[in-house]
PDB file of C-alpha atoms in Angstrom:
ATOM      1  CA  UNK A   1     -66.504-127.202 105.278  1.00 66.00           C
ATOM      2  CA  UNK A   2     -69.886-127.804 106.291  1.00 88.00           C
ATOM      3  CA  UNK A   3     -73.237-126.053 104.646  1.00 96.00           C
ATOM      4  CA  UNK A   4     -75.627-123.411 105.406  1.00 97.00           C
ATOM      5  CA  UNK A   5     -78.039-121.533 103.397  1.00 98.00           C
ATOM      6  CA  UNK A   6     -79.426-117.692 103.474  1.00 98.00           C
ATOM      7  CA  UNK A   7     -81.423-115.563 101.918  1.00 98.00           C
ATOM      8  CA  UNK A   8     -82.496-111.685 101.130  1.00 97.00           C
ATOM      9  CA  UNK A   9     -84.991-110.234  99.926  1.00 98.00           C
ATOM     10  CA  UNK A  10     -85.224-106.719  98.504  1.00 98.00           C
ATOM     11  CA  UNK A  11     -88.586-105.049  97.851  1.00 98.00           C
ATOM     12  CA  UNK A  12     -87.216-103.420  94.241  1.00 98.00           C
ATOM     13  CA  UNK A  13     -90.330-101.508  93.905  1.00 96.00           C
ATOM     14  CA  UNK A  14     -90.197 -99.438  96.765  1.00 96.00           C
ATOM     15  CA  UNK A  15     -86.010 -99.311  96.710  1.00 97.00           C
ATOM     16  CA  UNK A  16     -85.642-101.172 100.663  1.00 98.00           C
ATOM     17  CA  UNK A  17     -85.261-104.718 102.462  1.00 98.00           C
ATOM     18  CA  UNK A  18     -88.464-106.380 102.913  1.00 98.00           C
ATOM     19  CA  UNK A  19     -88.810-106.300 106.606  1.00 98.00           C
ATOM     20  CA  UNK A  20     -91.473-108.772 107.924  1.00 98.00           C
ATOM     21  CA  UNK A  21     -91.878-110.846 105.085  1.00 98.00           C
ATOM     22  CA  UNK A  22     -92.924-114.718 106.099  1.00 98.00           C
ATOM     23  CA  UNK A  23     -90.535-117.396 104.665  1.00 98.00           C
ATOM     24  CA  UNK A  24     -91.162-121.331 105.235  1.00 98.00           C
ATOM     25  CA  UNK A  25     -88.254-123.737 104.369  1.00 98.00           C
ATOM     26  CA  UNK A  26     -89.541-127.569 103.003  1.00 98.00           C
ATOM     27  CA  UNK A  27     -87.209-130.554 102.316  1.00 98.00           C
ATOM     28  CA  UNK A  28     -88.492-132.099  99.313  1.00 98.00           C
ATOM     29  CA  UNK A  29     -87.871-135.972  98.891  1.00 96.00           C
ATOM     30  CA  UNK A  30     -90.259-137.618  95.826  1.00 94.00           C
ATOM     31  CA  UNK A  31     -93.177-136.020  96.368  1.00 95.00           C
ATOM     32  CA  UNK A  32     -93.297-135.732  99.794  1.00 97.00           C
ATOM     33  CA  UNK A  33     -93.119-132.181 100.557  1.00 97.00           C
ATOM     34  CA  UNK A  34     -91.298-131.494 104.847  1.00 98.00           C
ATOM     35  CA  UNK A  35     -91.437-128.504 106.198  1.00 98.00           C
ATOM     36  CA  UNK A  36     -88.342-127.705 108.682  1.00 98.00           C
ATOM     37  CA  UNK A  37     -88.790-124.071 109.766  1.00 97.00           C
ATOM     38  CA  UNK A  38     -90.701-120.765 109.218  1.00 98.00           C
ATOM     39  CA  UNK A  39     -88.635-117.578 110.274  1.00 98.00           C
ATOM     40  CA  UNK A  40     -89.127-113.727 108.811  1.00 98.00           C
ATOM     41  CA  UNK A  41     -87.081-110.876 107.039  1.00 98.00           C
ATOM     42  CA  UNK A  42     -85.511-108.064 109.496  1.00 98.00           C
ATOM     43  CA  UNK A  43     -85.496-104.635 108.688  1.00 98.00           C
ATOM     44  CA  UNK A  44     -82.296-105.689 106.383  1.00 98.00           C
ATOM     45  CA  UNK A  45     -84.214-107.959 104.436  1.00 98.00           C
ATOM     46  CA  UNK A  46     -82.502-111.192 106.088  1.00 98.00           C
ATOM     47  CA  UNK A  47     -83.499-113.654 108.725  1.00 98.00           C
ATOM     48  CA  UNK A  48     -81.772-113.312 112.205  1.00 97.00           C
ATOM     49  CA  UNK A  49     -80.777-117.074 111.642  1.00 96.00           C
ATOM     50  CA  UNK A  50     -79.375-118.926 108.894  1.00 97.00           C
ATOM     51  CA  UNK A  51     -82.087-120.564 107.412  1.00 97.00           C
ATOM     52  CA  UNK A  52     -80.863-124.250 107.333  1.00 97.00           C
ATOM     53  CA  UNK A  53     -77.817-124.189 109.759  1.00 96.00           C
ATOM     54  CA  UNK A  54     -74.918-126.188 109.587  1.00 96.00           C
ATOM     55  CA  UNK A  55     -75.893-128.705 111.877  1.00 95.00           C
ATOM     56  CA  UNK A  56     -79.243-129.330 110.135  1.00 96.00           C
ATOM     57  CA  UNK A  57     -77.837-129.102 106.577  1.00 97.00           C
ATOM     58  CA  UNK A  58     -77.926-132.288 103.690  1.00 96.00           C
ATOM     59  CA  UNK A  59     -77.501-132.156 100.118  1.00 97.00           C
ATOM     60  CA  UNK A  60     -81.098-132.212  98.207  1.00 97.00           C
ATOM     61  CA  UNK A  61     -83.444-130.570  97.030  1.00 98.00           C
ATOM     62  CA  UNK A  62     -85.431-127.658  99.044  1.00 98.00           C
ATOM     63  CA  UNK A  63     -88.370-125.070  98.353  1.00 98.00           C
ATOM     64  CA  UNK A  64     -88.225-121.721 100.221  1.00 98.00           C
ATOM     65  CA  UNK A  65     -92.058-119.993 100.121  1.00 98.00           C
ATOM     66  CA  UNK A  66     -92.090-116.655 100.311  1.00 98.00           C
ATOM     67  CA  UNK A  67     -95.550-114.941 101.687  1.00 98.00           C
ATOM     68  CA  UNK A  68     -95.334-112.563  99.062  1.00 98.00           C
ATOM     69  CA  UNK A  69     -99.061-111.396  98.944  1.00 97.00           C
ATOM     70  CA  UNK A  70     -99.021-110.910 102.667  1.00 97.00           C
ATOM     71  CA  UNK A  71     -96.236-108.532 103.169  1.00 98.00           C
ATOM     72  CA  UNK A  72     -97.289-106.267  99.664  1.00 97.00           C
ATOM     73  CA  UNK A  73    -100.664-106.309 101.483  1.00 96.00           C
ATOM     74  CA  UNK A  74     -98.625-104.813 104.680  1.00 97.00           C
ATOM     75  CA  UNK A  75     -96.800-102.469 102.847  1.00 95.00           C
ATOM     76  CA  UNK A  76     -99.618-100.869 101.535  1.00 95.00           C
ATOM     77  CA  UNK A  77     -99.551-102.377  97.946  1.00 94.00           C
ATOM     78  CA  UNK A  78    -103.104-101.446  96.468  1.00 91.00           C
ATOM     79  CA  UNK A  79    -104.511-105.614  96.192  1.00 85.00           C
ATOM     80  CA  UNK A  80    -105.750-106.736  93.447  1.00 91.00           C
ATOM     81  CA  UNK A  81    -108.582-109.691  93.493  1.00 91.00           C
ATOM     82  CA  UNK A  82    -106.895-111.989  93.601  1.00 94.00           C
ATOM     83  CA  UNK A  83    -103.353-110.605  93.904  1.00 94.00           C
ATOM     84  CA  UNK A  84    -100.656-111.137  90.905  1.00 96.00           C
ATOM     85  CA  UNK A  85     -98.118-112.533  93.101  1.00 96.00           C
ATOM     86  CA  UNK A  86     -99.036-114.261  96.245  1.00 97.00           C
ATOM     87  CA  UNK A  87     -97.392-117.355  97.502  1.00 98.00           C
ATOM     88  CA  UNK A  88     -93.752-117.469  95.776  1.00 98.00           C
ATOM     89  CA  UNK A  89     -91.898-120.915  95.762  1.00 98.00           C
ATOM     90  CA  UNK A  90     -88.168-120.834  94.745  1.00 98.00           C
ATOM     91  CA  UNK A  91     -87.312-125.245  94.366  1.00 98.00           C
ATOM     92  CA  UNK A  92     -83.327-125.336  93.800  1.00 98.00           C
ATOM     93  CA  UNK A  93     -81.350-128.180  94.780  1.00 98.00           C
ATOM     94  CA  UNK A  94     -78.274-128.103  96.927  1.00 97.00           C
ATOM     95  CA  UNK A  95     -75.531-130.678  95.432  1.00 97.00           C
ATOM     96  CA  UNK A  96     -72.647-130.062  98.175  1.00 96.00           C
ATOM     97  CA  UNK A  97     -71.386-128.987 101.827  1.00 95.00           C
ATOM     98  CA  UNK A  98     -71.148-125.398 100.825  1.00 96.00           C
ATOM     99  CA  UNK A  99     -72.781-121.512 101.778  1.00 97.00           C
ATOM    100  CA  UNK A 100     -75.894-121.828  99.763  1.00 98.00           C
ATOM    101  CA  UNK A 101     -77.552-117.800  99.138  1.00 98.00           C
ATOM    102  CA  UNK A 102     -80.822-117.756  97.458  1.00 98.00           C
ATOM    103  CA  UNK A 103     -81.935-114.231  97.539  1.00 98.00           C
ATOM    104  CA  UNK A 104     -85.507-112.870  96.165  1.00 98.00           C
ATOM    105  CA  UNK A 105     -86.035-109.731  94.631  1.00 98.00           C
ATOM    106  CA  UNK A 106     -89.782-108.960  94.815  1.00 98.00           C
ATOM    107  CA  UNK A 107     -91.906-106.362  93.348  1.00 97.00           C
ATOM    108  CA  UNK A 108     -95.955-106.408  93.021  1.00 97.00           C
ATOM    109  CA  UNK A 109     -95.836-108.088  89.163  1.00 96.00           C
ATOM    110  CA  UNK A 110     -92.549-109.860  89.129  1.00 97.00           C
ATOM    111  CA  UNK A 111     -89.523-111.738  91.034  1.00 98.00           C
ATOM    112  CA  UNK A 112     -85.957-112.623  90.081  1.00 98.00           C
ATOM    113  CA  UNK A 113     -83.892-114.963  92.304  1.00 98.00           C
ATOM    114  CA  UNK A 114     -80.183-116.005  91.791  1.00 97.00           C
ATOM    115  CA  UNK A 115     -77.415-118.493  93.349  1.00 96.00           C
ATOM    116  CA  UNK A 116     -76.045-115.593  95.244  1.00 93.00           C
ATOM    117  CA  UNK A 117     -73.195-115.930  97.168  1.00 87.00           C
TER     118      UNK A 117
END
C-alpha cells in the first residue's frame, strides 16, 4: 500500500463545504520549513487532487495552512481588526504508507481538526 493524504473542510457556521478556501502543503524537516504545493477547496469542500499523492508521499512530519481569514472575508464574514482566525496551521506527522485525512472544520472564532479517515 502506498500513501496519500486529503483533506475537507466544512464551514460549520454557515452549515456548507468551504468552496475556495486556499490551502498550502509544507514538508517540515528541523526547522526548515518546504513548501510542495498550494491547491483550493471545491464547492464540496475538497481539493480536485489528493493533496500529497502517492508518488510524492514519505513518512514525516507536514503542516497544511489554511487561508482561513481570506475565505471568511469572501464569504461575507463581518472582519474584525485584525481578524480572530486568520492563517490556520494544522503540523501532524505521518508515521506510515497509509490514506492520511486531515479534515478542518472552520467557523469565524474556532477550528477542530481530526485523523479522519
Amino acid at each position: 500500500m502506498t500513501g496519500y493524504l486529503t483533506t475537507h473542510v466544512l464551514d460549520t457556521a454557515r452549515g456548507c463545504p468551504a468552496a475556495g478556501l486556499r490551502i498550502d502543503l509544507y514538508r517540515i524537516e528541523g526547522a526548515s520549513r518546504a513548501h510542495l504545493r498550494t491547491l483550493v477547496t471545491n464547492a464540496d469542500g475538497r481539493t480536485d487532487e489528493r493533496i500529497l499523492p502517492e508518488a510524492d508521499f514519505a513518512t514525516g512530519t507536514y503542516e497544511l495552512v489554511f487561508h482561513a481569514g481570506d475565505y471568511l472575508t469572501a464569504c461575507g464574514t463581518p472582519p474584525e481588526d485584525p481578524r480572530f482566525l486568520d492563517i490556520v496551521p494544522i503540523r501532524f506527522g505521518m508515521s506510515e504508507a497509509a490514506h492520511y485525512h486531515v479534515p478542518l472544520l472552520l467557523s469565524p472564532f474556532g477550528y477542530s481538526t481530526y485523523r479522519g479517515s
